mmCIF file of C-alpha atoms in Angstrom:
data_model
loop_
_atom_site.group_PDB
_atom_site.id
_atom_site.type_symbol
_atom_site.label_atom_id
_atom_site.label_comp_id
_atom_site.label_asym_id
_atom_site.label_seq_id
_atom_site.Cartn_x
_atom_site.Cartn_y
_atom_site.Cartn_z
ATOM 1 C CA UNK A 790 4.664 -0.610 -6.980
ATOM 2 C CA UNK A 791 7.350 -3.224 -6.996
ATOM 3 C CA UNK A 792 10.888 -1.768 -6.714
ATOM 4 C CA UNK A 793 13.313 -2.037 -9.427
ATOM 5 C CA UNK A 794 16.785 -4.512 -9.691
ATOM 6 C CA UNK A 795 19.760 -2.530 -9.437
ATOM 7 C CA UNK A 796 22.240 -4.076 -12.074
ATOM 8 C CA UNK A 797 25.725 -3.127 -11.816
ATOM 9 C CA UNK A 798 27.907 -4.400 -14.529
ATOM 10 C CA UNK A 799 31.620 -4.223 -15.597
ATOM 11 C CA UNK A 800 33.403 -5.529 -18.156
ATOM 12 C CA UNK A 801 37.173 -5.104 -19.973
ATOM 13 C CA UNK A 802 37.816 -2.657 -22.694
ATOM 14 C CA UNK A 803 37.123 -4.236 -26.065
ATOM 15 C CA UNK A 804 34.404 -6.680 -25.005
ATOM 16 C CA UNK A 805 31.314 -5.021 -26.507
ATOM 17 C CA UNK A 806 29.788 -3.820 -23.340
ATOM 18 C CA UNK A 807 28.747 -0.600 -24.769
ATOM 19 C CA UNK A 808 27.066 -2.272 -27.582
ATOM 20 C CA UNK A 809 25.245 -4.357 -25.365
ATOM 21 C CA UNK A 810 23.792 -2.036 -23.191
ATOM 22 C CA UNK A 811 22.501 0.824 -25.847
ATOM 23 C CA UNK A 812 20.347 -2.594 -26.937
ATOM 24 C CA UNK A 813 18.977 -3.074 -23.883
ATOM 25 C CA UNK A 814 18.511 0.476 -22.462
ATOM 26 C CA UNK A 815 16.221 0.911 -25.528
ATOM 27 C CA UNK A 816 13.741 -0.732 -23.059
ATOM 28 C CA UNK A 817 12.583 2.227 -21.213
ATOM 29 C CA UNK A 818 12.307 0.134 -18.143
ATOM 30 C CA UNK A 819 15.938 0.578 -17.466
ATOM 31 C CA UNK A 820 17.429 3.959 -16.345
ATOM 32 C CA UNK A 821 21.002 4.043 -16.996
ATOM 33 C CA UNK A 822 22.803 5.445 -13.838
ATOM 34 C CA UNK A 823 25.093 8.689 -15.150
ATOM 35 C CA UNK A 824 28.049 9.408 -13.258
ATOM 36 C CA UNK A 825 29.149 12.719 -11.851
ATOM 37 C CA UNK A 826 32.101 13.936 -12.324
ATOM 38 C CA UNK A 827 34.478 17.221 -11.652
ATOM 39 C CA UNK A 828 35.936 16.741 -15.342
ATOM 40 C CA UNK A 829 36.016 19.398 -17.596
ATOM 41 C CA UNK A 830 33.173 19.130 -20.672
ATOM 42 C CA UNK A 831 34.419 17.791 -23.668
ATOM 43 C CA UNK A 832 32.847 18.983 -27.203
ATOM 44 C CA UNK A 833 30.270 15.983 -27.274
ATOM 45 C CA UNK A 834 29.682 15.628 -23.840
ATOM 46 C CA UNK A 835 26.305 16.434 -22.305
ATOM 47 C CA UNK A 836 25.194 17.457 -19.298
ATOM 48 C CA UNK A 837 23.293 15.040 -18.028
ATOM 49 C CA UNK A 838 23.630 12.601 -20.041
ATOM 50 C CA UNK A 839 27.224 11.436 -20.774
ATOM 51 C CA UNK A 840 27.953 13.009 -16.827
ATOM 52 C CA UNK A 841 26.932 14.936 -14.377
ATOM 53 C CA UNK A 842 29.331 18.209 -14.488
ATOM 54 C CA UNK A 843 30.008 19.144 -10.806
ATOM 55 C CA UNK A 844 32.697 22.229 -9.584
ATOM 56 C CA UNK A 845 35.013 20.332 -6.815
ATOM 57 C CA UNK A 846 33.617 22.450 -4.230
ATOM 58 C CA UNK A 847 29.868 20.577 -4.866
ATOM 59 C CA UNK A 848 31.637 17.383 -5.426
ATOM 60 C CA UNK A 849 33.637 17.395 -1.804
ATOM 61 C CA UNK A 850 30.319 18.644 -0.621
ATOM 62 C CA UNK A 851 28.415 15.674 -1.736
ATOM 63 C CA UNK A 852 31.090 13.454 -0.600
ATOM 64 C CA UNK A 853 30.617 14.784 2.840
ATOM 65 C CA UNK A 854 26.954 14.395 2.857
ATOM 66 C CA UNK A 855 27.134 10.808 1.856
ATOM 67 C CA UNK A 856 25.707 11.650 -1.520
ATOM 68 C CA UNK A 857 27.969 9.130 -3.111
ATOM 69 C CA UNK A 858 27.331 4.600 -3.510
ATOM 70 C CA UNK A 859 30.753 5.230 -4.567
ATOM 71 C CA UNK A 860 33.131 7.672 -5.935
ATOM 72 C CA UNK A 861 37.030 7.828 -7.081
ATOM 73 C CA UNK A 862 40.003 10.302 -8.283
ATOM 74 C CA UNK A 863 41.801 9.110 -11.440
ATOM 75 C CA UNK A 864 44.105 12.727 -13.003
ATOM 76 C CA UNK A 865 42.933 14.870 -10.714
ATOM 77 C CA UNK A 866 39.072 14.642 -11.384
ATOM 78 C CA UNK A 867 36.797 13.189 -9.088
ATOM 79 C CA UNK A 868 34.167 10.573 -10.796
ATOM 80 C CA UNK A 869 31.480 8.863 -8.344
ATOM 81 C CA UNK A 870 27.879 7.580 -8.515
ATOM 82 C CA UNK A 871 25.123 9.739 -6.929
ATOM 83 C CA UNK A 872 22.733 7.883 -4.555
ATOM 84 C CA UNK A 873 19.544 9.908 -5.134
ATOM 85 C CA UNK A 874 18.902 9.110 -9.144
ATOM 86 C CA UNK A 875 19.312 5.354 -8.495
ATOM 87 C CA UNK A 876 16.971 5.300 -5.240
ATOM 88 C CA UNK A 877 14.291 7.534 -7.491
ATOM 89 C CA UNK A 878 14.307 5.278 -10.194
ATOM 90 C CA UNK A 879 14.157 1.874 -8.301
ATOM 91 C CA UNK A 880 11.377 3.205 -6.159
ATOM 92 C CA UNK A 881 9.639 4.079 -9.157
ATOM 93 C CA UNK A 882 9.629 0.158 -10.184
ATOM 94 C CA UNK A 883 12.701 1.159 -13.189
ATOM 95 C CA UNK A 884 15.839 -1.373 -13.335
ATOM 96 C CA UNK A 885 19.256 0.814 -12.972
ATOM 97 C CA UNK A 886 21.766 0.040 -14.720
ATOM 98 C CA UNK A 887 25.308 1.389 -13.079
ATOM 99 C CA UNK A 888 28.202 0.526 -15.635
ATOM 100 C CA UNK A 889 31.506 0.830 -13.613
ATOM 101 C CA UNK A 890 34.874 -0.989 -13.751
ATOM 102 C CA UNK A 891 35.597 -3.635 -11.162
ATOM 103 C CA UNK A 892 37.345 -1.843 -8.039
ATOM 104 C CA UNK A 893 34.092 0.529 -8.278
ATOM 105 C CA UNK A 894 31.661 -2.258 -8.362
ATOM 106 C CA UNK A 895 33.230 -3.978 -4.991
ATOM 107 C CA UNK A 896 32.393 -0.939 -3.025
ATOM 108 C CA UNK A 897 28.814 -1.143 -4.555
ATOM 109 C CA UNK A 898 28.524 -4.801 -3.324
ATOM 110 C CA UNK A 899 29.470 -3.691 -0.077
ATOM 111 C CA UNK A 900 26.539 -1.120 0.264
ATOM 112 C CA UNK A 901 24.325 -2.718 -1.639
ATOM 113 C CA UNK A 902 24.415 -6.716 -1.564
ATOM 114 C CA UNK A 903 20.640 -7.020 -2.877
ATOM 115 C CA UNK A 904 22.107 -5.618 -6.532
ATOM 116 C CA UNK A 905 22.964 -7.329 -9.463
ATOM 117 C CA UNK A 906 26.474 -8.312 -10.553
ATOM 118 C CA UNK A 907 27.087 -8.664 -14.026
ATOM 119 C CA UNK A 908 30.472 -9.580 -15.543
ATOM 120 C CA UNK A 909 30.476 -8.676 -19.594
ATOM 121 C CA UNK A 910 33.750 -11.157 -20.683
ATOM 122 C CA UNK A 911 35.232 -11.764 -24.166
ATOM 123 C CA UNK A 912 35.394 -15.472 -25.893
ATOM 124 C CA UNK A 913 39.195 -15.000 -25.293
ATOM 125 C CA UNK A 914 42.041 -13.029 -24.608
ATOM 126 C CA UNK A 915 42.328 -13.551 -28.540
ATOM 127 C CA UNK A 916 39.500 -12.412 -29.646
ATOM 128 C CA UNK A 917 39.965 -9.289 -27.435
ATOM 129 C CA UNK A 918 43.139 -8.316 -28.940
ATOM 130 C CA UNK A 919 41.867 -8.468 -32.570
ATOM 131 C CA UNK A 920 38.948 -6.581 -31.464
ATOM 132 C CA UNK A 921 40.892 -3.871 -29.979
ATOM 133 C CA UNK A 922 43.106 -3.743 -33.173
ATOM 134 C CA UNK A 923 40.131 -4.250 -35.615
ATOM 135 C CA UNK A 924 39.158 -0.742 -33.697
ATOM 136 C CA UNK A 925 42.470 0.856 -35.177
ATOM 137 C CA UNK A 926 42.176 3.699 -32.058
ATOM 138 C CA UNK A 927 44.894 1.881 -30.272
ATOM 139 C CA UNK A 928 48.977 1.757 -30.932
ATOM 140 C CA UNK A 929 49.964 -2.548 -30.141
ATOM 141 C CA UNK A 930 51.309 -1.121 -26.536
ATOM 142 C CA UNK A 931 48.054 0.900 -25.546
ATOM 143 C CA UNK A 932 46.564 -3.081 -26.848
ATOM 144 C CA UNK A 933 48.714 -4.661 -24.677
ATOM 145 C CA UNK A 934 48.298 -3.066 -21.965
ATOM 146 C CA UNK A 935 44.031 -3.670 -22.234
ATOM 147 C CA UNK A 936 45.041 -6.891 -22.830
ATOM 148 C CA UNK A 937 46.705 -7.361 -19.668
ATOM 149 C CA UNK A 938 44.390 -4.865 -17.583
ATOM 150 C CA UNK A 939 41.737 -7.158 -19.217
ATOM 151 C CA UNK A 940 43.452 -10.342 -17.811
ATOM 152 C CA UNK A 941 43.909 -8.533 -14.202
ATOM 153 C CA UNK A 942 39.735 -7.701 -14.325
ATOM 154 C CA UNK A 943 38.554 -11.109 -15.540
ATOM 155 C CA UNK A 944 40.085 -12.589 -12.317
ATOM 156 C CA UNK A 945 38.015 -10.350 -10.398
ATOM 157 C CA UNK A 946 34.479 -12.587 -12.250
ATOM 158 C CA UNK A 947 34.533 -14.062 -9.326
ATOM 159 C CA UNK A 948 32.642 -11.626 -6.805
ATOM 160 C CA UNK A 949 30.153 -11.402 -9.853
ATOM 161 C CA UNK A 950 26.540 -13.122 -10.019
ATOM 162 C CA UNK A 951 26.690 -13.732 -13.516
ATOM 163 C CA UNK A 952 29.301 -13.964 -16.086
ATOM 164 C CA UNK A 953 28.306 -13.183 -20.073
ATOM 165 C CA UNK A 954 30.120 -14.291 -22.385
ATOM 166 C CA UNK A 955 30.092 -11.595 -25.554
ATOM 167 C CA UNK A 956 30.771 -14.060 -28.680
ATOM 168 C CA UNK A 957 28.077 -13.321 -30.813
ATOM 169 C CA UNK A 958 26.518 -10.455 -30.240
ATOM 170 C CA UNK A 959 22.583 -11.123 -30.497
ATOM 171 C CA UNK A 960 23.371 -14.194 -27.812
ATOM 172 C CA UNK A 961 25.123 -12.075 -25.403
ATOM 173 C CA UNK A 962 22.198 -9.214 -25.932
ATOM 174 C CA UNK A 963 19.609 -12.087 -24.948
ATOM 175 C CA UNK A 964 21.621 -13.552 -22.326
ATOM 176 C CA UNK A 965 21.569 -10.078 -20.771
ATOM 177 C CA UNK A 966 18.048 -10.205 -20.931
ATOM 178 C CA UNK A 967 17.479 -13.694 -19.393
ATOM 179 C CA UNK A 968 19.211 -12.240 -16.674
ATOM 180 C CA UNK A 969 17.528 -9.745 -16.018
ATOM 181 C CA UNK A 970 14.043 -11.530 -16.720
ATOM 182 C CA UNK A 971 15.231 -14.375 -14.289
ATOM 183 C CA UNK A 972 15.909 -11.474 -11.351
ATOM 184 C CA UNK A 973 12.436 -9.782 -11.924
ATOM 185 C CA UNK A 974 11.185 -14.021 -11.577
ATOM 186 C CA UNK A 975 13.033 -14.112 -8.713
ATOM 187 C CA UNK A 976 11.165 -14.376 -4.984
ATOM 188 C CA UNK A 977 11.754 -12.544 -2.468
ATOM 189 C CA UNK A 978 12.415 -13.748 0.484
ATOM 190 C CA UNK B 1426 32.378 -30.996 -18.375
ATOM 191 C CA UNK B 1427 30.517 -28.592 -16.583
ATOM 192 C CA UNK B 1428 27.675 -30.264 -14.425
ATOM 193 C CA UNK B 1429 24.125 -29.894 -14.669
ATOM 194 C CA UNK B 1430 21.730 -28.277 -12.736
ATOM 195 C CA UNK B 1431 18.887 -29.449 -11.154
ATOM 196 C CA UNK B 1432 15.448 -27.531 -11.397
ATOM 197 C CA UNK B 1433 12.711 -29.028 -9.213
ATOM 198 C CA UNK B 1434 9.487 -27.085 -10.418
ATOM 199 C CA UNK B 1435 5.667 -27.488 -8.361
ATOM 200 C CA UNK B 1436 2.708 -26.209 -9.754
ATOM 201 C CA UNK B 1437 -0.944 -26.556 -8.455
ATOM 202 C CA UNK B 1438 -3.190 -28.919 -10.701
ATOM 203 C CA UNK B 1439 -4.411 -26.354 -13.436
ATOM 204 C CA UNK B 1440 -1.624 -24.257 -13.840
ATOM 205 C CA UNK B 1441 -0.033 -25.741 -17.179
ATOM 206 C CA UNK B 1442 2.905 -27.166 -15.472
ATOM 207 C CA UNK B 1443 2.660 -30.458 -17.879
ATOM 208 C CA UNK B 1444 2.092 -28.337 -21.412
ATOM 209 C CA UNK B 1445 5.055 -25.726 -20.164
ATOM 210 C CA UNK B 1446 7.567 -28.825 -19.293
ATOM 211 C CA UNK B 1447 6.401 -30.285 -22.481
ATOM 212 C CA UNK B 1448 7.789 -27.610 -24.516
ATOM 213 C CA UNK B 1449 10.758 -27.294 -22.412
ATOM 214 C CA UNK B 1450 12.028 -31.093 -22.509
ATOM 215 C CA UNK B 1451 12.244 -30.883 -26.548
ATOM 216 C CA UNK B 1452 15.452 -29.235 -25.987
ATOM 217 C CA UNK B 1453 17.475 -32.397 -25.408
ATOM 218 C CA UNK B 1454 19.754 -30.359 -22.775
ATOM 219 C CA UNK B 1455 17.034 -31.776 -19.960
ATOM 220 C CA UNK B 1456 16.418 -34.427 -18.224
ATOM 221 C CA UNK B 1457 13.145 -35.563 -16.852
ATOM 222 C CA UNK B 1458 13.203 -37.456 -13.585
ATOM 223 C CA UNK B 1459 11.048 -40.346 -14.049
ATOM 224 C CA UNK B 1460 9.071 -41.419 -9.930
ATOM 225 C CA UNK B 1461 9.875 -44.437 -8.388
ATOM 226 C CA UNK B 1462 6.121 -46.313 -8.132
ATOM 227 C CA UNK B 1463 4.633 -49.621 -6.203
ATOM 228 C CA UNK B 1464 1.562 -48.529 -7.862
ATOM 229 C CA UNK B 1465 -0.098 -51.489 -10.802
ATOM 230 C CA UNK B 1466 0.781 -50.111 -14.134
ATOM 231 C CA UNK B 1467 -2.353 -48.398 -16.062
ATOM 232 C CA UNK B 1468 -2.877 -49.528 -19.648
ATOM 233 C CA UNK B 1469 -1.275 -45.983 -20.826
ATOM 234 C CA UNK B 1470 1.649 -46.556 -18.504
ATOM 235 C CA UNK B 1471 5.116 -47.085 -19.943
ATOM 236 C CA UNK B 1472 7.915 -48.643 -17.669
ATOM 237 C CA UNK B 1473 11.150 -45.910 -17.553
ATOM 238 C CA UNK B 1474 8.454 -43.551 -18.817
ATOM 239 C CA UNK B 1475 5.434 -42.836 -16.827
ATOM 240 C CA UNK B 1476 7.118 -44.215 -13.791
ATOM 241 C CA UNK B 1477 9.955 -46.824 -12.721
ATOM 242 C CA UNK B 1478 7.191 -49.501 -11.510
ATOM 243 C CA UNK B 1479 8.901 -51.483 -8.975
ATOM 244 C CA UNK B 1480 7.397 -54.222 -6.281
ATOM 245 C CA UNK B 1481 7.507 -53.146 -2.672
ATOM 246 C CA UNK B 1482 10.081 -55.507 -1.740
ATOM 247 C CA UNK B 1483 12.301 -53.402 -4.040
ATOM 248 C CA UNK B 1484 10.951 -50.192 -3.172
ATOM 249 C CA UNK B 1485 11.799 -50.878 0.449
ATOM 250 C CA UNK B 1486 15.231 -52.350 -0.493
ATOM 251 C CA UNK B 1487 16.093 -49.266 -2.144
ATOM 252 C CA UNK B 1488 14.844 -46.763 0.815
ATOM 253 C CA UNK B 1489 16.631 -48.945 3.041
ATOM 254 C CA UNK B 1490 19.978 -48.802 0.464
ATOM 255 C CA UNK B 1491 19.246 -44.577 0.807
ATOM 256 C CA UNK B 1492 18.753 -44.391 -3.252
ATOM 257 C CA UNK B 1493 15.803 -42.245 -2.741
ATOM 258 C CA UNK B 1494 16.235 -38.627 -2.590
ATOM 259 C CA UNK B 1495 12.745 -38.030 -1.500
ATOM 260 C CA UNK B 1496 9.968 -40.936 -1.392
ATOM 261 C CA UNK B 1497 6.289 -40.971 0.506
ATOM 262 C CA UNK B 1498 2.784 -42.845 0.543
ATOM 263 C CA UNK B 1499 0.013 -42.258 -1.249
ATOM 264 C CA UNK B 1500 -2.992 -45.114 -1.274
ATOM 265 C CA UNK B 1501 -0.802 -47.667 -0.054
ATOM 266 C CA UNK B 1502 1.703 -47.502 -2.414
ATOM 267 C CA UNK B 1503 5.020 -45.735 -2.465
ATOM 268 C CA UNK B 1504 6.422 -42.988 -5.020
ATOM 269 C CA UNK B 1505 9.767 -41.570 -4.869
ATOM 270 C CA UNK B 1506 12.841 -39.987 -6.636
ATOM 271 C CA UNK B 1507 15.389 -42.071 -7.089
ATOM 272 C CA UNK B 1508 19.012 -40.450 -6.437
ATOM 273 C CA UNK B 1509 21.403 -42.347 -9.432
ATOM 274 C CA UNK B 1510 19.662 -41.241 -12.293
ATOM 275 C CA UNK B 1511 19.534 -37.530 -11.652
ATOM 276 C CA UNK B 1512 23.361 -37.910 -10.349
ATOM 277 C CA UNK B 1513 24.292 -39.886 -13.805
ATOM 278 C CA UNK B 1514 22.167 -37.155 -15.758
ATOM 279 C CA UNK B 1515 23.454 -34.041 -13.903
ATOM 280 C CA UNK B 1516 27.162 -35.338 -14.404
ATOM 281 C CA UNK B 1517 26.660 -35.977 -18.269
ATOM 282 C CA UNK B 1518 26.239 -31.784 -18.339
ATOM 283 C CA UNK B 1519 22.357 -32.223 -18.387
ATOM 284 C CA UNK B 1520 19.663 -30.391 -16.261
ATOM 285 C CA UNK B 1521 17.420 -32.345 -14.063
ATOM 286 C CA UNK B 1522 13.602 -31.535 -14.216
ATOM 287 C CA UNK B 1523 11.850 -32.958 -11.282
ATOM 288 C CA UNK B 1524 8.305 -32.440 -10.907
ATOM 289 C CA UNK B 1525 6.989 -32.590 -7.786
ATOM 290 C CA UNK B 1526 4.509 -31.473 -5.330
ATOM 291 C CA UNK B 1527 5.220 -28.740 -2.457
ATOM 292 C CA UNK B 1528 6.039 -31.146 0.381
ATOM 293 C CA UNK B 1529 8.139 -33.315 -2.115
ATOM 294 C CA UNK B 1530 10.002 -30.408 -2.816
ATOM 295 C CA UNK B 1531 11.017 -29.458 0.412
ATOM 296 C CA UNK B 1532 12.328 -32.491 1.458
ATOM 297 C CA UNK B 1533 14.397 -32.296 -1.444
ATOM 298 C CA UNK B 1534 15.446 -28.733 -1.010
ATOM 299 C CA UNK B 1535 17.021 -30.146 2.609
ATOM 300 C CA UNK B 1536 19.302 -33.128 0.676
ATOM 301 C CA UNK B 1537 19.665 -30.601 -2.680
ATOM 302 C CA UNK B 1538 20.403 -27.058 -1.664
ATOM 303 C CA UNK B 1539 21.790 -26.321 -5.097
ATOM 304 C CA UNK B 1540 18.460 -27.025 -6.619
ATOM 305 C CA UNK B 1541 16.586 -24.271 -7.821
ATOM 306 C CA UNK B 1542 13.274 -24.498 -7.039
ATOM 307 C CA UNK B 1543 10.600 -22.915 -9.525
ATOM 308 C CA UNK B 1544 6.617 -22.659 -8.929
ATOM 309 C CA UNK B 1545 4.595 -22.086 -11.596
ATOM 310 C CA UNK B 1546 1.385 -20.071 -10.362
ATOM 311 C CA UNK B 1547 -1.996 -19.278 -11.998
ATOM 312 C CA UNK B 1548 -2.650 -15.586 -12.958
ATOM 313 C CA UNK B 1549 -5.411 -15.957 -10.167
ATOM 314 C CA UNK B 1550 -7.675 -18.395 -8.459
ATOM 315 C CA UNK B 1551 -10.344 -17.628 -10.637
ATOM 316 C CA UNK B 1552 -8.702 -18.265 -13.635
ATOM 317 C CA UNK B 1553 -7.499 -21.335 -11.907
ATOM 318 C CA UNK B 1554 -11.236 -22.614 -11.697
ATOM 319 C CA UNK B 1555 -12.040 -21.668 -15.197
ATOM 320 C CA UNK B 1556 -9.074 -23.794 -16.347
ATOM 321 C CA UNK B 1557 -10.629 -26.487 -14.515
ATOM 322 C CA UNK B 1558 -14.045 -25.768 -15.575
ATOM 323 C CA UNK B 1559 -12.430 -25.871 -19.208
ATOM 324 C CA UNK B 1560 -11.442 -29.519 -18.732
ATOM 325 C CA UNK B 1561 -14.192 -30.879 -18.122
ATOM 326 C CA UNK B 1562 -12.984 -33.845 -16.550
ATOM 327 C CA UNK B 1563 -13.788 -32.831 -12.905
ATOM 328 C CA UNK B 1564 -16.903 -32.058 -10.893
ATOM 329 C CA UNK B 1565 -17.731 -28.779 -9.305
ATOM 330 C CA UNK B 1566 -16.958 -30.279 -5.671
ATOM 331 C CA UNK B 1567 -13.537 -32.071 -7.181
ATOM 332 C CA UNK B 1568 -12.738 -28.362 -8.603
ATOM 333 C CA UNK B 1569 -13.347 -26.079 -5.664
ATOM 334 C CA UNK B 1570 -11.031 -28.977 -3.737
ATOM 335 C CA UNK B 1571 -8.387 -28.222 -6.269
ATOM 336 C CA UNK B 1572 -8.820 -24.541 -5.921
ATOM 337 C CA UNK B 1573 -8.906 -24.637 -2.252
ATOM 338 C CA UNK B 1574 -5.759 -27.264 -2.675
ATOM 339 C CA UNK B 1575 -3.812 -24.500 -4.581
ATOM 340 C CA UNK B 1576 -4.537 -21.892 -2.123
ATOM 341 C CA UNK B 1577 -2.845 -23.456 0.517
ATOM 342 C CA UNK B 1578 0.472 -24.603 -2.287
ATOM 343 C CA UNK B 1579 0.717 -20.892 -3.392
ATOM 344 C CA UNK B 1580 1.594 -20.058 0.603
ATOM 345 C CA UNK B 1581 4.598 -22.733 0.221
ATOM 346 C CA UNK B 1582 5.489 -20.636 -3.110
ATOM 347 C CA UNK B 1583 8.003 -18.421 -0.856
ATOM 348 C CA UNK B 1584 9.871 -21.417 -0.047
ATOM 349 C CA UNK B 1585 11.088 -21.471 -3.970
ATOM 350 C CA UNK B 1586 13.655 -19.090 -5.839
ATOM 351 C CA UNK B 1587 11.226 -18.435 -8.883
ATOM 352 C CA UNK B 1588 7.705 -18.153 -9.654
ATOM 353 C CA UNK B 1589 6.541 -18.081 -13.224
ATOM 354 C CA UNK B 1590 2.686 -16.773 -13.369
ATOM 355 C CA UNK B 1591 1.454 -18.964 -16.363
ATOM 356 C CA UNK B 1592 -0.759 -16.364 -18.052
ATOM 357 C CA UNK B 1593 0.273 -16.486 -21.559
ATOM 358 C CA UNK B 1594 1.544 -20.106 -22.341
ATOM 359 C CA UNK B 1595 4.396 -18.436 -24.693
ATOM 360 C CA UNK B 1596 4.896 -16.186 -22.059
ATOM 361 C CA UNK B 1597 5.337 -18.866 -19.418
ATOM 362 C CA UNK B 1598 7.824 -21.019 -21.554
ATOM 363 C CA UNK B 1599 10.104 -18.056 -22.267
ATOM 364 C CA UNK B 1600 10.424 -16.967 -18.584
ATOM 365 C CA UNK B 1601 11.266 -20.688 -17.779
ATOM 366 C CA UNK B 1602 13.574 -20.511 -20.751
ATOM 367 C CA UNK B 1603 15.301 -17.522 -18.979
ATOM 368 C CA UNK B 1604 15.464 -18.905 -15.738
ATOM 369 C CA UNK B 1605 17.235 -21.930 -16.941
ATOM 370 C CA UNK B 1606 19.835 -19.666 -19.131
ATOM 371 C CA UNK B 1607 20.451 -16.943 -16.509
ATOM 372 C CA UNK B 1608 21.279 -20.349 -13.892
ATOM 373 C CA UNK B 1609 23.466 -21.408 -16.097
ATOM 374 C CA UNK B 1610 25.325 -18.055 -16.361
ATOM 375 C CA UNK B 1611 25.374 -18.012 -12.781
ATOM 376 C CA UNK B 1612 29.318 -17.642 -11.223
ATOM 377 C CA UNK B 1613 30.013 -20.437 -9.303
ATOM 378 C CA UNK B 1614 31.187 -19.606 -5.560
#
């Protein structure tokens, strides 16, 4: 059986990357990678599904078994990517899909150059901040800041393969799947 | 403006290559390179169409001058691509479609190493020869040559970044469609 693509994408807050992917991981030929994490459950989370819910003591043990592609404190809780599920699933010819910000996705590259990089940007700074606000979750400064953090990230396109622009929606949702359609097209050398 | 990109695509005889471009070049974003010919014009022939029909003198003028990215003999007379008309077309923010055969192709992948280079492949050989059959136009000997002919292209098909499998025509125009798009949402280096 041919072996899946591993796709790892990233994108700012605000630019619709969420959106995009719950329309293309209704293809069941995708397996979205699930992070694990030592975080506490929160009411809606699922085991499973929104994260994997490790103790710290099975987390630090993973670490030292080389469990992780990549993994990261941020408050206190460790958050990484498990190995195993994404190995399973390309072997079993599926497409992963590992959403992570950018710092996360550089380490990826570095173990595994033969994935996919996929940078999800916004039409313009603009348009991000009256997305953000349209949202109404978000005081101006916590706006500002994305803003900002959003400028920092989109300098980072660069070590990307592909850059999507998410203006209207249905385009970026196809362009996604061009992508991926031109990888699977793709031969290997 | 953002530059062009240059596709050179090689398909065995049989394989659709002609009906899939056809579709392709109504979108007025491409531009197909038109050969460089000594050969007489043929009463269905259009100059700047068919084929730039030039004299030899000329022809030789212009290999000598280096305006030909790739050029070779066939029945004592010459074909070849000439180099200012992609260039002009590629600069105006259009795609270049050159159609050419597997040797062509590498000679131009040596001068062009920004092309991408697509093959477009029958679903199998014996599909291949019912196509042929279909025609109509060729006897049994000139069809098992063809065959045979595309047996030994398909090796050279690792030599190319893509290979669309023309099975279903639709099929076969939307994977080219996808190529093109997820090229053009490459990152440049």
């Amino acid at each position: 059986m041919k072996k899946g693509i591993l796709f790892v994408v990233s994108a700012p807050a605000g630019c619709g990357k969420g959106t995009i992917l719950g329309q293309i991981l209704k293809d069941k030929k995708f397996y979205y990678s699930v992070s694990a994490t030592t975080r506490k459950p929160r009411p809606n989370d699922v085991d499973g599904v929104t994260y994997h819910f490790l103790d710290r003591t099975d987390f630090e043990k993973l670490i030292a078994e080389d469990a992780f592609l990549e993994h990261a404190q941020y408050c206190d809780n460790y958050y990484g990517t498990l190995k195993a599920p994404i190995e399973e699933n390309l072997s079993q010819g599926k497409h992963v899909i590992l959403e992570i910000e950018v710092q996360g996705a550089m380490k990826v590259r570095e173990l595994r150059p033969d994935a996919k990089f996929i940078f999800i940007a916004p039409p313009s700074f603009e348009v991000l901040r009256q997305r953000l606000e349209h949202r109404g979750t978000e005081t101006p400064e916590v706006i500002e800041k994305r803003v900002d953090a959003a400028k920092k990230e989109l300098e980072m396109k660069v070590n990307y393969d592909y850059c999507i622009i998410n203006d209207v929606l249905d385009d970026a949702i196809a362009d996604f799947k061009s992508v991926v359609r031109a990888e699977e097209l793709k031969i290997q050398p």
